[in-house]
PDB file of C-alpha atoms in Angstrom:
ATOM      1  CA  GLN A   1       4.226  24.673 -10.053  1.00 85.00           C
ATOM      2  CA  VAL A   2       5.779  21.240  -9.042  1.00 93.00           C
ATOM      3  CA  GLN A   3       7.852  18.467 -10.039  1.00 94.00           C
ATOM      4  CA  LEU A   4       9.184  15.429  -9.815  1.00 96.00           C
ATOM      5  CA  VAL A   5      12.593  14.021  -8.992  1.00 95.00           C
ATOM      6  CA  GLU A   6      13.508  10.131  -9.663  1.00 95.00           C
ATOM      7  CA  SER A   7      16.514   8.610  -8.085  1.00 95.00           C
ATOM      8  CA  GLY A   8      17.749   4.946  -7.402  1.00 97.00           C
ATOM      9  CA  GLY A   9      18.021   3.820 -11.358  1.00 96.00           C
ATOM     10  CA  GLY A  10      21.640   1.972 -11.655  1.00 97.00           C
ATOM     11  CA  LEU A  11      22.702  -1.369 -13.111  1.00 98.00           C
ATOM     12  CA  VAL A  12      22.124  -4.593 -12.255  1.00 98.00           C
ATOM     13  CA  GLN A  13      23.036  -7.978 -12.287  1.00 98.00           C
ATOM     14  CA  PRO A  14      20.386 -10.652 -13.399  1.00 98.00           C
ATOM     15  CA  GLY A  15      18.350 -11.155 -10.077  1.00 98.00           C
ATOM     16  CA  GLY A  16      18.984  -8.012  -8.192  1.00 98.00           C
ATOM     17  CA  SER A  17      17.054  -6.109  -6.344  1.00 98.00           C
ATOM     18  CA  LEU A  18      16.774  -2.078  -6.975  1.00 98.00           C
ATOM     19  CA  ARG A  19      14.677   0.640  -5.167  1.00 98.00           C
ATOM     20  CA  LEU A  20      13.247   3.770  -7.198  1.00 98.00           C
ATOM     21  CA  SER A  21      12.434   6.981  -5.304  1.00 98.00           C
ATOM     22  CA  CYS A  22      10.177  10.064  -6.947  1.00 98.00           C
ATOM     23  CA  ALA A  23       9.614  13.336  -4.375  1.00 97.00           C
ATOM     24  CA  ALA A  24       7.599  16.103  -5.920  1.00 95.00           C
ATOM     25  CA  SER A  25       8.134  19.277  -5.114  1.00 91.00           C
ATOM     26  CA  GLY A  26       6.595  23.136  -5.512  1.00 90.00           C
ATOM     27  CA  ILE A  27       3.067  23.639  -4.763  1.00 84.00           C
ATOM     28  CA  ILE A  28       1.714  20.548  -4.648  1.00 81.00           C
ATOM     29  CA  PHE A  29      -2.083  20.762  -2.921  1.00 85.00           C
ATOM     30  CA  GLY A  30      -2.789  17.148  -3.035  1.00 89.00           C
ATOM     31  CA  ILE A  31      -2.326  14.344  -5.349  1.00 92.00           C
ATOM     32  CA  SER A  32      -4.232  11.162  -6.473  1.00 95.00           C
ATOM     33  CA  ASP A  33      -2.550   8.851  -8.644  1.00 96.00           C
ATOM     34  CA  MET A  34       0.706   8.074  -8.836  1.00 97.00           C
ATOM     35  CA  GLY A  35       2.626   5.973 -10.843  1.00 98.00           C
ATOM     36  CA  TRP A  36       6.062   4.471 -12.884  1.00 98.00           C
ATOM     37  CA  TYR A  37       6.527   3.924 -16.026  1.00 98.00           C
ATOM     38  CA  ARG A  38       8.732   2.270 -17.960  1.00 98.00           C
ATOM     39  CA  GLN A  39      10.738   2.859 -21.605  1.00 98.00           C
ATOM     40  CA  ALA A  40      12.822   0.185 -23.297  1.00 96.00           C
ATOM     41  CA  PRO A  41      14.585   1.334 -26.546  1.00 92.00           C
ATOM     42  CA  GLY A  42      12.229   1.154 -30.269  1.00 94.00           C
ATOM     43  CA  LYS A  43       9.583   0.164 -28.109  1.00 96.00           C
ATOM     44  CA  GLN A  44       6.958   1.805 -26.709  1.00 97.00           C
ATOM     45  CA  ARG A  45       5.689   3.792 -23.362  1.00 98.00           C
ATOM     46  CA  GLU A  46       4.374   1.370 -20.831  1.00 98.00           C
ATOM     47  CA  LEU A  47       2.726   1.043 -16.935  1.00 98.00           C
ATOM     48  CA  VAL A  48       4.729  -1.096 -14.704  1.00 98.00           C
ATOM     49  CA  ALA A  49       2.784  -0.189 -11.630  1.00 98.00           C
ATOM     50  CA  SER A  50       0.179   2.826 -10.507  1.00 98.00           C
ATOM     51  CA  ILE A  51      -1.286   3.468  -7.003  1.00 98.00           C
ATOM     52  CA  THR A  52      -4.207   5.521  -6.185  1.00 96.00           C
ATOM     53  CA  SER A  53      -4.855   8.040  -3.192  1.00 94.00           C
ATOM     54  CA  GLY A  54      -6.178   5.090  -1.489  1.00 94.00           C
ATOM     55  CA  ASP A  55      -3.523   3.217  -1.709  1.00 95.00           C
ATOM     56  CA  SER A  56      -5.343   0.511  -4.060  1.00 97.00           C
ATOM     57  CA  THR A  57      -2.146  -1.053  -7.039  1.00 98.00           C
ATOM     58  CA  ASN A  58      -2.191  -2.090 -10.655  1.00 98.00           C
ATOM     59  CA  TYR A  59       0.380  -4.034 -11.431  1.00 98.00           C
ATOM     60  CA  ALA A  60       1.857  -4.839 -14.843  1.00 98.00           C
ATOM     61  CA  ASP A  61       1.156  -8.792 -15.562  1.00 98.00           C
ATOM     62  CA  SER A  62       5.134  -9.108 -16.856  1.00 97.00           C
ATOM     63  CA  VAL A  63       6.497  -7.335 -12.440  1.00 98.00           C
ATOM     64  CA  LYS A  64       3.688  -8.731 -10.952  1.00 98.00           C
ATOM     65  CA  GLY A  65       5.404 -11.078  -7.570  1.00 98.00           C
ATOM     66  CA  ARG A  66       8.364  -9.066  -8.369  1.00 98.00           C
ATOM     67  CA  PHE A  67       7.954  -5.150  -7.459  1.00 98.00           C
ATOM     68  CA  THR A  68       6.299  -2.991  -5.544  1.00 98.00           C
ATOM     69  CA  ILE A  69       4.662   0.097  -5.117  1.00 98.00           C
ATOM     70  CA  SER A  70       4.627   1.983  -2.997  1.00 98.00           C
ATOM     71  CA  ARG A  71       3.870   5.700  -1.098  1.00 97.00           C
ATOM     72  CA  ASP A  72       4.190   7.916   1.280  1.00 96.00           C
ATOM     73  CA  ASN A  73       1.729  11.077   1.352  1.00 93.00           C
ATOM     74  CA  ALA A  74       3.521  12.730   3.838  1.00 93.00           C
ATOM     75  CA  LYS A  75       6.477  13.265   1.666  1.00 94.00           C
ATOM     76  CA  ALA A  76       4.977  13.615  -1.293  1.00 95.00           C
ATOM     77  CA  THR A  77       6.883  10.593  -3.307  1.00 96.00           C
ATOM     78  CA  VAL A  78       6.398   7.250  -3.744  1.00 98.00           C
ATOM     79  CA  TYR A  79       9.122   4.140  -4.310  1.00 98.00           C
ATOM     80  CA  LEU A  80       9.011   1.254  -6.502  1.00 98.00           C
ATOM     81  CA  ARG A  81      10.416  -1.385  -5.125  1.00 98.00           C
ATOM     82  CA  MET A  82      11.867  -4.454  -8.035  1.00 98.00           C
ATOM     83  CA  ASN A  83      13.356  -7.721  -7.153  1.00 98.00           C
ATOM     84  CA  SER A  84      14.344 -10.653  -9.946  1.00 98.00           C
ATOM     85  CA  LEU A  85      15.226  -8.512 -12.182  1.00 98.00           C
ATOM     86  CA  LYS A  86      16.169  -9.837 -15.448  1.00 98.00           C
ATOM     87  CA  PRO A  87      17.446  -8.373 -18.563  1.00 97.00           C
ATOM     88  CA  GLU A  88      14.108  -7.488 -19.884  1.00 97.00           C
ATOM     89  CA  ASP A  89      13.350  -5.118 -16.914  1.00 98.00           C
ATOM     90  CA  THR A  90      16.789  -2.783 -18.632  1.00 98.00           C
ATOM     91  CA  ALA A  91      14.295   0.560 -19.741  1.00 98.00           C
ATOM     92  CA  VAL A  92      14.006   4.218 -17.724  1.00 98.00           C
ATOM     93  CA  TYR A  93      11.513   4.199 -16.005  1.00 98.00           C
ATOM     94  CA  TYR A  94       9.857   7.631 -15.395  1.00 98.00           C
ATOM     95  CA  CYS A  95       7.305   8.434 -12.059  1.00 98.00           C
ATOM     96  CA  ASN A  96       3.691  10.200 -13.116  1.00 98.00           C
ATOM     97  CA  ALA A  97       2.050  11.716 -10.827  1.00 97.00           C
ATOM     98  CA  VAL A  98      -1.783  13.428 -10.816  1.00 96.00           C
ATOM     99  CA  PHE A  99      -2.160  16.392  -9.035  1.00 95.00           C
ATOM    100  CA  THR A 100      -5.293  18.187  -8.177  1.00 92.00           C
ATOM    101  CA  ARG A 101      -4.150  21.898  -9.287  1.00 91.00           C
ATOM    102  CA  TRP A 102      -1.380  20.813 -12.128  1.00 92.00           C
ATOM    103  CA  GLY A 103      -3.186  17.718 -13.671  1.00 93.00           C
ATOM    104  CA  SER A 104      -1.142  15.039 -14.418  1.00 96.00           C
ATOM    105  CA  LYS A 105       3.326  15.796 -14.669  1.00 96.00           C
ATOM    106  CA  TRP A 106       6.277  13.327 -15.518  1.00 97.00           C
ATOM    107  CA  GLY A 107       9.755  13.131 -13.916  1.00 97.00           C
ATOM    108  CA  GLN A 108      12.697  13.803 -16.056  1.00 96.00           C
ATOM    109  CA  GLY A 109      13.314   9.349 -15.817  1.00 97.00           C
ATOM    110  CA  THR A 110      15.783   7.532 -14.171  1.00 97.00           C
ATOM    111  CA  GLN A 111      18.144   4.553 -15.962  1.00 98.00           C
ATOM    112  CA  VAL A 112      17.615   0.814 -14.862  1.00 98.00           C
ATOM    113  CA  THR A 113      20.024  -1.438 -16.741  1.00 98.00           C
ATOM    114  CA  VAL A 114      19.839  -5.592 -16.037  1.00 98.00           C
ATOM    115  CA  SER A 115      22.851  -6.907 -17.082  1.00 97.00           C
ATOM    116  CA  SER A 116      25.621  -9.850 -15.991  1.00 96.00           C
TER     117      SER A 116
END
């Protein structure tokens, strides 16, 4: 089996930056799409950004121009660089990856809090 482990969350002031990382481990075989989702209290989980195996990217309108998703296939890791953070970006951020052998898997989530 495989697992996804996220890191990089925390407390940051408005206008600040964070970089989230999500590393896959286990018997991987191959990974197609990878992405980041978030869920704020009382709201549904929503897509933040995704990236294909060919490095095509997609962003939620609310984060375009501020967030950048990237991946390192050799390390089976996906990153989310978040700049100009706003209080409304506060949420638990979840990593997702679609494994060739195992299907869609989720990380455990990492808290991002934007507050002064």
